[in-house]
Tab-separated table of C-alpha atoms in Angstrom:
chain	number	residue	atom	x	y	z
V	1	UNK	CA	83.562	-66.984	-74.790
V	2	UNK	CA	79.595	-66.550	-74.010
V	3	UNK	CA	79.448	-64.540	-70.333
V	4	UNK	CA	77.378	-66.692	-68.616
V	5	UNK	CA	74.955	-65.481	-65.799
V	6	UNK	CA	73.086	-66.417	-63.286
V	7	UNK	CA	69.358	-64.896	-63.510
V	8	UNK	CA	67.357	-68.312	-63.520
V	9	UNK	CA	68.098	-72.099	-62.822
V	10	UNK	CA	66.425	-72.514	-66.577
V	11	UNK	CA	69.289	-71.222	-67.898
V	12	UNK	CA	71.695	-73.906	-66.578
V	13	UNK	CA	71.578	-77.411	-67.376
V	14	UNK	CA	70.913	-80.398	-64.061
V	15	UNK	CA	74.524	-81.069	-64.636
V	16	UNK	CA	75.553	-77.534	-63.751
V	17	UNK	CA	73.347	-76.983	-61.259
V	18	UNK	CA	74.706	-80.430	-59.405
V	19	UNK	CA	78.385	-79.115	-59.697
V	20	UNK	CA	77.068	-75.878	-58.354
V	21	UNK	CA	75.491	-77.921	-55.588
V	22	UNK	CA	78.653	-79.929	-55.106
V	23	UNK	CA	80.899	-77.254	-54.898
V	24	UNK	CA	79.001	-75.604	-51.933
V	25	UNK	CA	78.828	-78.767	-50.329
V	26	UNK	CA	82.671	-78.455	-50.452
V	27	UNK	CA	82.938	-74.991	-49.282
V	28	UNK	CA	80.313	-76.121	-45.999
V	29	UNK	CA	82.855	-78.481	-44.630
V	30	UNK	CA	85.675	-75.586	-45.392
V	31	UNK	CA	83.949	-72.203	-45.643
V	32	UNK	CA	87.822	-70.465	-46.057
V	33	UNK	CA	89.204	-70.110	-49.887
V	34	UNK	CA	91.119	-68.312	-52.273
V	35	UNK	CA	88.364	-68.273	-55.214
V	36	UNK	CA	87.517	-64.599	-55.251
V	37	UNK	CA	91.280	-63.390	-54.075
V	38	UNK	CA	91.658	-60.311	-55.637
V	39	UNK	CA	88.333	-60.297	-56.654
V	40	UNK	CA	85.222	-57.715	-56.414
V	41	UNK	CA	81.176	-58.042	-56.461
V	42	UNK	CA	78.796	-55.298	-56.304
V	43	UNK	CA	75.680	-55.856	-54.276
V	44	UNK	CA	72.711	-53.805	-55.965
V	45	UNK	CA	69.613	-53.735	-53.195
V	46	UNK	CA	66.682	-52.178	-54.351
V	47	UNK	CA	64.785	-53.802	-51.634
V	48	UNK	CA	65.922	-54.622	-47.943
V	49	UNK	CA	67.516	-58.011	-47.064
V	50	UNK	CA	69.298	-59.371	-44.033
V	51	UNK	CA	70.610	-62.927	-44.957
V	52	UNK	CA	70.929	-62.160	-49.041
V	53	UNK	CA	73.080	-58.945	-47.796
V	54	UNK	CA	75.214	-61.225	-44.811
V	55	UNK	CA	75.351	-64.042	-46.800
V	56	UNK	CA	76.348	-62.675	-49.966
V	57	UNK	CA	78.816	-60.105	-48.533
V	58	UNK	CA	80.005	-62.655	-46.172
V	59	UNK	CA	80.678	-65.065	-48.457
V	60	UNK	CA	82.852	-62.860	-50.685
V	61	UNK	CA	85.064	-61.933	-48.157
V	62	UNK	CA	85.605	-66.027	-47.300
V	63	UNK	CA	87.131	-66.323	-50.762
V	64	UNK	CA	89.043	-63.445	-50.428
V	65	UNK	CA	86.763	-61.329	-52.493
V	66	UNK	CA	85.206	-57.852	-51.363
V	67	UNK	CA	81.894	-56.435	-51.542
V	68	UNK	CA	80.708	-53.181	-52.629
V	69	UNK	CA	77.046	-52.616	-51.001
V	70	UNK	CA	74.952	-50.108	-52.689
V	71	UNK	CA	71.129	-48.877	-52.486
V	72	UNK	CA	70.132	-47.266	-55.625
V	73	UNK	CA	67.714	-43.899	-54.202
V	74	UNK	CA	69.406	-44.346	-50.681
V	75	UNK	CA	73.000	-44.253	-50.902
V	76	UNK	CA	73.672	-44.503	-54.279
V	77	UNK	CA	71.744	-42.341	-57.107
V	78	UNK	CA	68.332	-43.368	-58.270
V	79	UNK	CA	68.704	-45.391	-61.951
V	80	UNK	CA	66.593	-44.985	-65.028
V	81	UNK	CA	65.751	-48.663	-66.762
V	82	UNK	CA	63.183	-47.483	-69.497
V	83	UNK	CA	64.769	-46.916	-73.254
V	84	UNK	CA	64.584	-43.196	-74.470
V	85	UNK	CA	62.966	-41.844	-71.715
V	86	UNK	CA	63.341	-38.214	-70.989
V	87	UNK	CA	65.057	-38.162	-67.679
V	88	UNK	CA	63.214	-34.936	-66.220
V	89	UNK	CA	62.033	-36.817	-62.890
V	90	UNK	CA	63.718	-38.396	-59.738
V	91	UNK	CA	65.960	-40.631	-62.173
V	92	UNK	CA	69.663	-39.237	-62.414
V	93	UNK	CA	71.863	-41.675	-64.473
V	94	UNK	CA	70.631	-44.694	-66.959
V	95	UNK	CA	71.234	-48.482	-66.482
V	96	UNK	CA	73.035	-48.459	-69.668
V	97	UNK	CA	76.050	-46.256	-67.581
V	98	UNK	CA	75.598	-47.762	-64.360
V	99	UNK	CA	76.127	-50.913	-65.658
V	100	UNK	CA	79.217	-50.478	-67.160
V	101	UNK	CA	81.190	-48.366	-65.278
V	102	UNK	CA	80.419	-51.164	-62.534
V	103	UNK	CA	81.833	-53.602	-64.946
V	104	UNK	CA	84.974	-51.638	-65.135
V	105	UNK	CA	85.267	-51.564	-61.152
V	106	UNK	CA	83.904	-55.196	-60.290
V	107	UNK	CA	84.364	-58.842	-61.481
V	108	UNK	CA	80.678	-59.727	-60.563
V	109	UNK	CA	77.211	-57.771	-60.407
V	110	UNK	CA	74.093	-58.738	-57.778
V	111	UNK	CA	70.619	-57.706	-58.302
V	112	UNK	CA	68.081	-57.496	-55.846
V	113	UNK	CA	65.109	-55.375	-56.905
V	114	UNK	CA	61.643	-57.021	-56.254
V	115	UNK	CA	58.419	-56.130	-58.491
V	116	UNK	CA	56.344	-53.173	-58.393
V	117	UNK	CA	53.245	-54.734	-57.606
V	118	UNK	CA	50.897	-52.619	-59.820
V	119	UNK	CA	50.846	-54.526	-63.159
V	120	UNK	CA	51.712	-58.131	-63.306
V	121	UNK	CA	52.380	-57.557	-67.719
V	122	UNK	CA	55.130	-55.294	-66.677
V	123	UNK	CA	56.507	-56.820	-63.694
V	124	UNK	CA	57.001	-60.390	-65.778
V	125	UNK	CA	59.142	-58.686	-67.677
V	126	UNK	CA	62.121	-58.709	-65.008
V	127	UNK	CA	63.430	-55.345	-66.902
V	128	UNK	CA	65.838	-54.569	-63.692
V	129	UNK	CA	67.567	-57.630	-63.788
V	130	UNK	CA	67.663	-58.102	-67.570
V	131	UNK	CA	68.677	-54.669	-67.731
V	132	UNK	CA	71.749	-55.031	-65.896
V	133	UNK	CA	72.164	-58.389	-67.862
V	134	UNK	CA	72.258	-56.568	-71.280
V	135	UNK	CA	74.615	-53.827	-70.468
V	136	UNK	CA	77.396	-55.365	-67.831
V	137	UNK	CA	80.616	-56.441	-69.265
V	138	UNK	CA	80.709	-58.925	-66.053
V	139	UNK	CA	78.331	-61.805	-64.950
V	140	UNK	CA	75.683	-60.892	-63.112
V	141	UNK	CA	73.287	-62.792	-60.568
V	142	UNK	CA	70.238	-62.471	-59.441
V	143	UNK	CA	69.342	-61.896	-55.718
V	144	UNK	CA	65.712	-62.155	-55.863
V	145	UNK	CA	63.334	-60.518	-58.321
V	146	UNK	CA	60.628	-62.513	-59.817
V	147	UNK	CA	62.541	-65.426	-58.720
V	148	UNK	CA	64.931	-66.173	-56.347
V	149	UNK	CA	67.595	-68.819	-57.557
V	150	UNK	CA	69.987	-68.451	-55.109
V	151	UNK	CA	67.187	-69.719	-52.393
V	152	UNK	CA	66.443	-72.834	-54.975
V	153	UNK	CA	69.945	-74.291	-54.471
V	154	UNK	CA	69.712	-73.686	-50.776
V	155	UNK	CA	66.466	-75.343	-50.336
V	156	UNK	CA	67.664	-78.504	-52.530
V	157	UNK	CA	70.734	-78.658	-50.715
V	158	UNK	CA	69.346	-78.707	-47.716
V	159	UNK	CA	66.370	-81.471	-49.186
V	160	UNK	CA	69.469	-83.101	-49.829
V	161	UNK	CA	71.007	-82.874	-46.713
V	162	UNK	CA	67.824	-84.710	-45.217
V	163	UNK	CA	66.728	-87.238	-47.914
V	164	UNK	CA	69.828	-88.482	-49.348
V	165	UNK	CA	71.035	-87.612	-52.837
V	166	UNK	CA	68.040	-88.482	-54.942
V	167	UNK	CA	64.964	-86.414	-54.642
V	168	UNK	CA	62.928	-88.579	-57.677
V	169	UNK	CA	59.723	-89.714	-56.450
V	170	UNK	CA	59.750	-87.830	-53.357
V	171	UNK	CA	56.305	-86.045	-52.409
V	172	UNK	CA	56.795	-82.167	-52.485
V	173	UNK	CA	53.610	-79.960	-51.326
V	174	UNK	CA	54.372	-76.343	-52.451
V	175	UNK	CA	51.989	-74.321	-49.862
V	176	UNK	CA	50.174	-71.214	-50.168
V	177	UNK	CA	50.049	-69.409	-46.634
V	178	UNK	CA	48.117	-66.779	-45.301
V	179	UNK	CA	49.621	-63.432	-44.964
V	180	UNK	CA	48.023	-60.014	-43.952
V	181	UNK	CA	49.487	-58.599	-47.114
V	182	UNK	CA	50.408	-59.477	-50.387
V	183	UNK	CA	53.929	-60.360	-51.787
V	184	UNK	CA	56.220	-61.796	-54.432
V	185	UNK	CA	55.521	-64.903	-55.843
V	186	UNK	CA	59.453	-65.163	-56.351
V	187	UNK	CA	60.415	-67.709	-53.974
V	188	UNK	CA	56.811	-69.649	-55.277
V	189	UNK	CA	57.920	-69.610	-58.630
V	190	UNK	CA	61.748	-70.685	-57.666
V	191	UNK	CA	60.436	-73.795	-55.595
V	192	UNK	CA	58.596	-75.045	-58.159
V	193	UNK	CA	60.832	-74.487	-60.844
V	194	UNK	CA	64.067	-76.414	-58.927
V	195	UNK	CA	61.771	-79.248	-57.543
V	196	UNK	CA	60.480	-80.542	-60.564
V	197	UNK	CA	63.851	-79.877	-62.435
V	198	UNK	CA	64.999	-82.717	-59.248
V	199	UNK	CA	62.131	-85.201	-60.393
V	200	UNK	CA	59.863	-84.459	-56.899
V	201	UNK	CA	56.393	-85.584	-56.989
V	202	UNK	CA	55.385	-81.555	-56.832
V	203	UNK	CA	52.197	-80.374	-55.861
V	204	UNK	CA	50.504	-76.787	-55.802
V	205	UNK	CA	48.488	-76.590	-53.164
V	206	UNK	CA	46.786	-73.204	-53.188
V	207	UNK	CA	43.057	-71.630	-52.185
V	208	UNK	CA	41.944	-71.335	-55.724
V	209	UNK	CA	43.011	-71.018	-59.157
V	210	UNK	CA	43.485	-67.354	-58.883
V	211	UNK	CA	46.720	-68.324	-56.886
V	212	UNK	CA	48.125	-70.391	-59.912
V	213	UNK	CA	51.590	-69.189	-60.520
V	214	UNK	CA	52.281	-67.321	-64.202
V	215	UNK	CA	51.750	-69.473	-66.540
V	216	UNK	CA	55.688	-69.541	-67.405
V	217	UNK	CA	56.639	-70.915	-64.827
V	218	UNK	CA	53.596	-73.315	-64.947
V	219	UNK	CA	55.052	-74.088	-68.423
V	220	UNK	CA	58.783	-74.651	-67.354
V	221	UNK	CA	57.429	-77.090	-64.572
V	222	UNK	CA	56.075	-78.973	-66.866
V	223	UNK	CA	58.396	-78.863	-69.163
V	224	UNK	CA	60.740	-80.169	-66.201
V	225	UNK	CA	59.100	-83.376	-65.012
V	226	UNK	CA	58.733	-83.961	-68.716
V	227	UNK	CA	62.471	-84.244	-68.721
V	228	UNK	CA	63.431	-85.455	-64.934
V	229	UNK	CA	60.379	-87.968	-64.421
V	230	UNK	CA	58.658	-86.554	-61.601
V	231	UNK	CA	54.955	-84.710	-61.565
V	232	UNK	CA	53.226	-81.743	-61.047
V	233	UNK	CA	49.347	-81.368	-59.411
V	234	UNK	CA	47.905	-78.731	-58.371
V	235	UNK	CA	45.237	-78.944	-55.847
V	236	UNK	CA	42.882	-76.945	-53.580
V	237	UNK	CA	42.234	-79.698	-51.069
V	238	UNK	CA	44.310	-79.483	-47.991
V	239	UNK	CA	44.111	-82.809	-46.695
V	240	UNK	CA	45.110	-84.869	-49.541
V	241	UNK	CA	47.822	-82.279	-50.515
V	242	UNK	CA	49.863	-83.010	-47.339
V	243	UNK	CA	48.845	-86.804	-46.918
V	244	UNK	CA	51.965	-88.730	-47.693
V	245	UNK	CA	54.155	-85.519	-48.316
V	246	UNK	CA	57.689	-85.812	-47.816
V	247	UNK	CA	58.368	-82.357	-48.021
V	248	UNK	CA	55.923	-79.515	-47.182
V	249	UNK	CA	57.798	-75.641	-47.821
V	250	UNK	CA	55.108	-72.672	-47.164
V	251	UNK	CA	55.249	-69.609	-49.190
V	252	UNK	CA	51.972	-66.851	-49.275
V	253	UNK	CA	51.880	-64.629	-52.193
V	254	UNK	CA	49.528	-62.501	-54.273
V	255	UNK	CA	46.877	-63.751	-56.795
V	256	UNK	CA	48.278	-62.852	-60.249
V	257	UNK	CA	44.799	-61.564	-61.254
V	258	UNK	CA	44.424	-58.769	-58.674
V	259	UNK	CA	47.812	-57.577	-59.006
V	260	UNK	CA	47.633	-53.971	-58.272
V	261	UNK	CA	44.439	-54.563	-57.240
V	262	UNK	CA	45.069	-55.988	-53.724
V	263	UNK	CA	41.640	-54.749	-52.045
V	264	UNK	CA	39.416	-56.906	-54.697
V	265	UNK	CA	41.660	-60.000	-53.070
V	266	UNK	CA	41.715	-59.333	-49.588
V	267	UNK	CA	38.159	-60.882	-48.842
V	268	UNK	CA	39.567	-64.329	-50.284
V	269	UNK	CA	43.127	-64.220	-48.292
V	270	UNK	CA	40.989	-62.853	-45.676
V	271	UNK	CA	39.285	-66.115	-45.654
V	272	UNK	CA	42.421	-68.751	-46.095
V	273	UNK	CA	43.776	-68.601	-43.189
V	274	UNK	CA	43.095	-72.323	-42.426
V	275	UNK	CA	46.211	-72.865	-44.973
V	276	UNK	CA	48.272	-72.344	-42.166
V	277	UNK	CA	51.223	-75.240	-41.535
V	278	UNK	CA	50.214	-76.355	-37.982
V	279	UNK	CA	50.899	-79.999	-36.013
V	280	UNK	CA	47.748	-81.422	-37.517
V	281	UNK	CA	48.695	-81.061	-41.149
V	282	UNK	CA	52.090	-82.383	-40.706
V	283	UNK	CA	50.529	-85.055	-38.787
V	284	UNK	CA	49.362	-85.940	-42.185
V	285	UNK	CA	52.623	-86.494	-43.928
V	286	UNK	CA	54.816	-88.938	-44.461
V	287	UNK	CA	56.796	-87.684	-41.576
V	288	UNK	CA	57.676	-84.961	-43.837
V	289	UNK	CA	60.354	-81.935	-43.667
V	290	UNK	CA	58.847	-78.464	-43.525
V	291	UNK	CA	60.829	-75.477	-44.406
V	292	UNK	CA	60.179	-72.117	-45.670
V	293	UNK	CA	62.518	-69.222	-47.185
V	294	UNK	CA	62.251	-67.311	-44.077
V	295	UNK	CA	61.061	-64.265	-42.541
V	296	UNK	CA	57.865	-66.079	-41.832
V	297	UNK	CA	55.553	-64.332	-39.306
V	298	UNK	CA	54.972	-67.572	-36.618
V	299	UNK	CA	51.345	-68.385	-36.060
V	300	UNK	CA	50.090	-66.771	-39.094
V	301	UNK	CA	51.946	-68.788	-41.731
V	302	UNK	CA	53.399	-72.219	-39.492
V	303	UNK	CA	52.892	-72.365	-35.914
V	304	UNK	CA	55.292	-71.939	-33.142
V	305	UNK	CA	55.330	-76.123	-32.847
V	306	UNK	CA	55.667	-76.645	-36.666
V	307	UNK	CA	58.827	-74.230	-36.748
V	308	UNK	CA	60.551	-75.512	-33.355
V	309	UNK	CA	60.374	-78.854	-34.333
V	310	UNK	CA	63.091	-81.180	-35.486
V	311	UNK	CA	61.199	-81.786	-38.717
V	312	UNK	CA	61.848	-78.253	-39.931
V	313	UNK	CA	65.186	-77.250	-41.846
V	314	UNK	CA	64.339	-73.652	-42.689
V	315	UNK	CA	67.471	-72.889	-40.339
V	316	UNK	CA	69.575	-75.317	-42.865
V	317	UNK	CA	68.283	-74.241	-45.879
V	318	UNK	CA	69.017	-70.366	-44.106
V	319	UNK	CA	72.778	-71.590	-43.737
V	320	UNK	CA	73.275	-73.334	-47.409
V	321	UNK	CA	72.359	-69.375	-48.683
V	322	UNK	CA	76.142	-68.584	-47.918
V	323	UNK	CA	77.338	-71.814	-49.439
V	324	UNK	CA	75.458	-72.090	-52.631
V	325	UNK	CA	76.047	-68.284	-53.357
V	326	UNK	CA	80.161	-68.823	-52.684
V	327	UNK	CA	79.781	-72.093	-55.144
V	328	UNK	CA	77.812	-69.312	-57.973
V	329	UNK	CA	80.239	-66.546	-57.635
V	330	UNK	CA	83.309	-68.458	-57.492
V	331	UNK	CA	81.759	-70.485	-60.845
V	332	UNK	CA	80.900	-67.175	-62.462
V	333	UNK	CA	84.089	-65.336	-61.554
V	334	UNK	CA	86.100	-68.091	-63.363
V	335	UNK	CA	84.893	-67.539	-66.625
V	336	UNK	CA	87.965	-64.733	-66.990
């Protein structure tokens, strides 16, 4: 039997990834099982977390699983990932060990480790994630790196929640926010990625095409409404982005091309900060839902009025982390 993991929604078909959904709809309206009994999942943070750490952790011990949290150069020893490297520096043990003495603890393996931000060619590569991929014995799942899957089946559960069961057609304005620094284009990448795979009406909305997401995942959007019927756009114009939207989810992140070279970009960001979500760009919607992956800093990416407001769900879509996560490690876990 192939180990199956979970590192991206790509790699699981819509009919998966709607049992997935339906089994965490099952575990919201009874949040107690017996899935994981006996059962163990390592948590690997690289990089801090507060609801991927509760959630996760919480919802192992809900199925009757338990949770091993570690911080690789904090609590746990710092890991080499590069092949044949000398290890002569902070490094002491290799991926290739730390994966699989894990295996031979735990049932399951979760990777959080987010990018360097210094060279985009490198950072594509996902090599922590992958890494742990290629040497566990056990399936492994990815807590945000490049992408963030886990948040993708907690934002379209929650979409879900709101619009009914069918998403095709619906109007879906991925935003670009301001933000005084820089950061991951995971959760970017994830949203478009799961609402074209759901047939949305998507559209980029971003300051310029410097903010395009990698071309990959550019590719495997299109690729997606290809096969579910919806559309992709991307756009620079505010207004007729959000007019008619059903669905407007903020996000800021870095501009690919200045990766690592944040001070060459900081005069455009500097100079977006109109792209803020505030009453008069919902006003343009088609009475639409706003959410976001949360933390968001209020009044610099959405405004105190657009995030108290009964048209946001970012609380909901907060809340279906625990479920969705429960539904992937209970589906992973059963493999044997």
């Amino acid at each position: 039997m192939t180990l199956r993991h979970f590192l991206t929604t790509q790699d699981w078909s819509r009919s998966e990834l709607d049992a997935l959904l339906a089994q965490a709809a099952a575990f919201k309206r009874t949040r107690q099982g017996r899935e994981l009994d006996g059962k163990s999942i390592a948590l690997l943070f690289f990089n801090p977390s507060m609801r991927t750490r509760t959630s996760f952790e919480l919802g192992a011990h809900q199925l009757g699983g338990k949770a091993i949290v570690l911080s690789p150069g904090k609590d746990a020893w710092p890991i080499e990932f590069e092949v044949g490297t000398v290890m002569d520096g902070e490094t002491e043990e290799h991926i290739a060990e730390v994966a699989r003495v894990l295996s031979r603890y735990v049932d399951l393996i979760a990777v959080r480790a987010f990018p360097k931000f210094q060279d985009w060619s490198v950072d594509r590569e996902d090599r922590v994630i992958h890494a742990f991929a290629r040497h566990a014995t056990v399936p492994v799942i990815n807590m945000e790196t490049i992408t963030h899957p886990c948040q993708e089946l907690a934002h379209v559960m929650a979409l879900k929640e709101h619009l009914g069961p069918d998403l095709s057609g619906r109007k879906y304005v991925l935003t670009w926010t301001y933000h005084p620094k820089p950061l991951n284009t995971a959760v970017a990448n994830s949203a478009l990625l799961i609402a074209t795979r759901f047939g949305m009406d998507v559209t980029l909305l971003c300051p310029n095409e410097d903010y395009l997401l990698d071309p990959r995942y550019m590719d495997f959007a299109r690729q997606n409404v290809a096969e579910s019927g919806g559309r992709l756009t991307v756009s620079h114009d505010i207004q007729s982005a959000y007019r008619g939207a059903d669905v407007v989810y903020a996000k800021s992140w870095g501009a690919l091309p200045f990766f690592g070279r944040w001070d060459e970009e900081r005069q455009v960001r500097e100079a977006s900060k109109h792209f803020i979500v505030d009453e008069a760009k919902m006003a343009l919607t088609h009475n639409g839902l706003f959410s976001h992956c949360l933390p968001l800093r209020r009044n610099v990416k959405a405004t105190d009025a657009v995030m108290d407001s009964p048209a946001c769900i970012a609380i909901d879509e907060a809340e279906n982390r625990l479920h969705v996560q429960k539904a992937i490690m209970a589906t992973l876990a059963a493999q044997g």
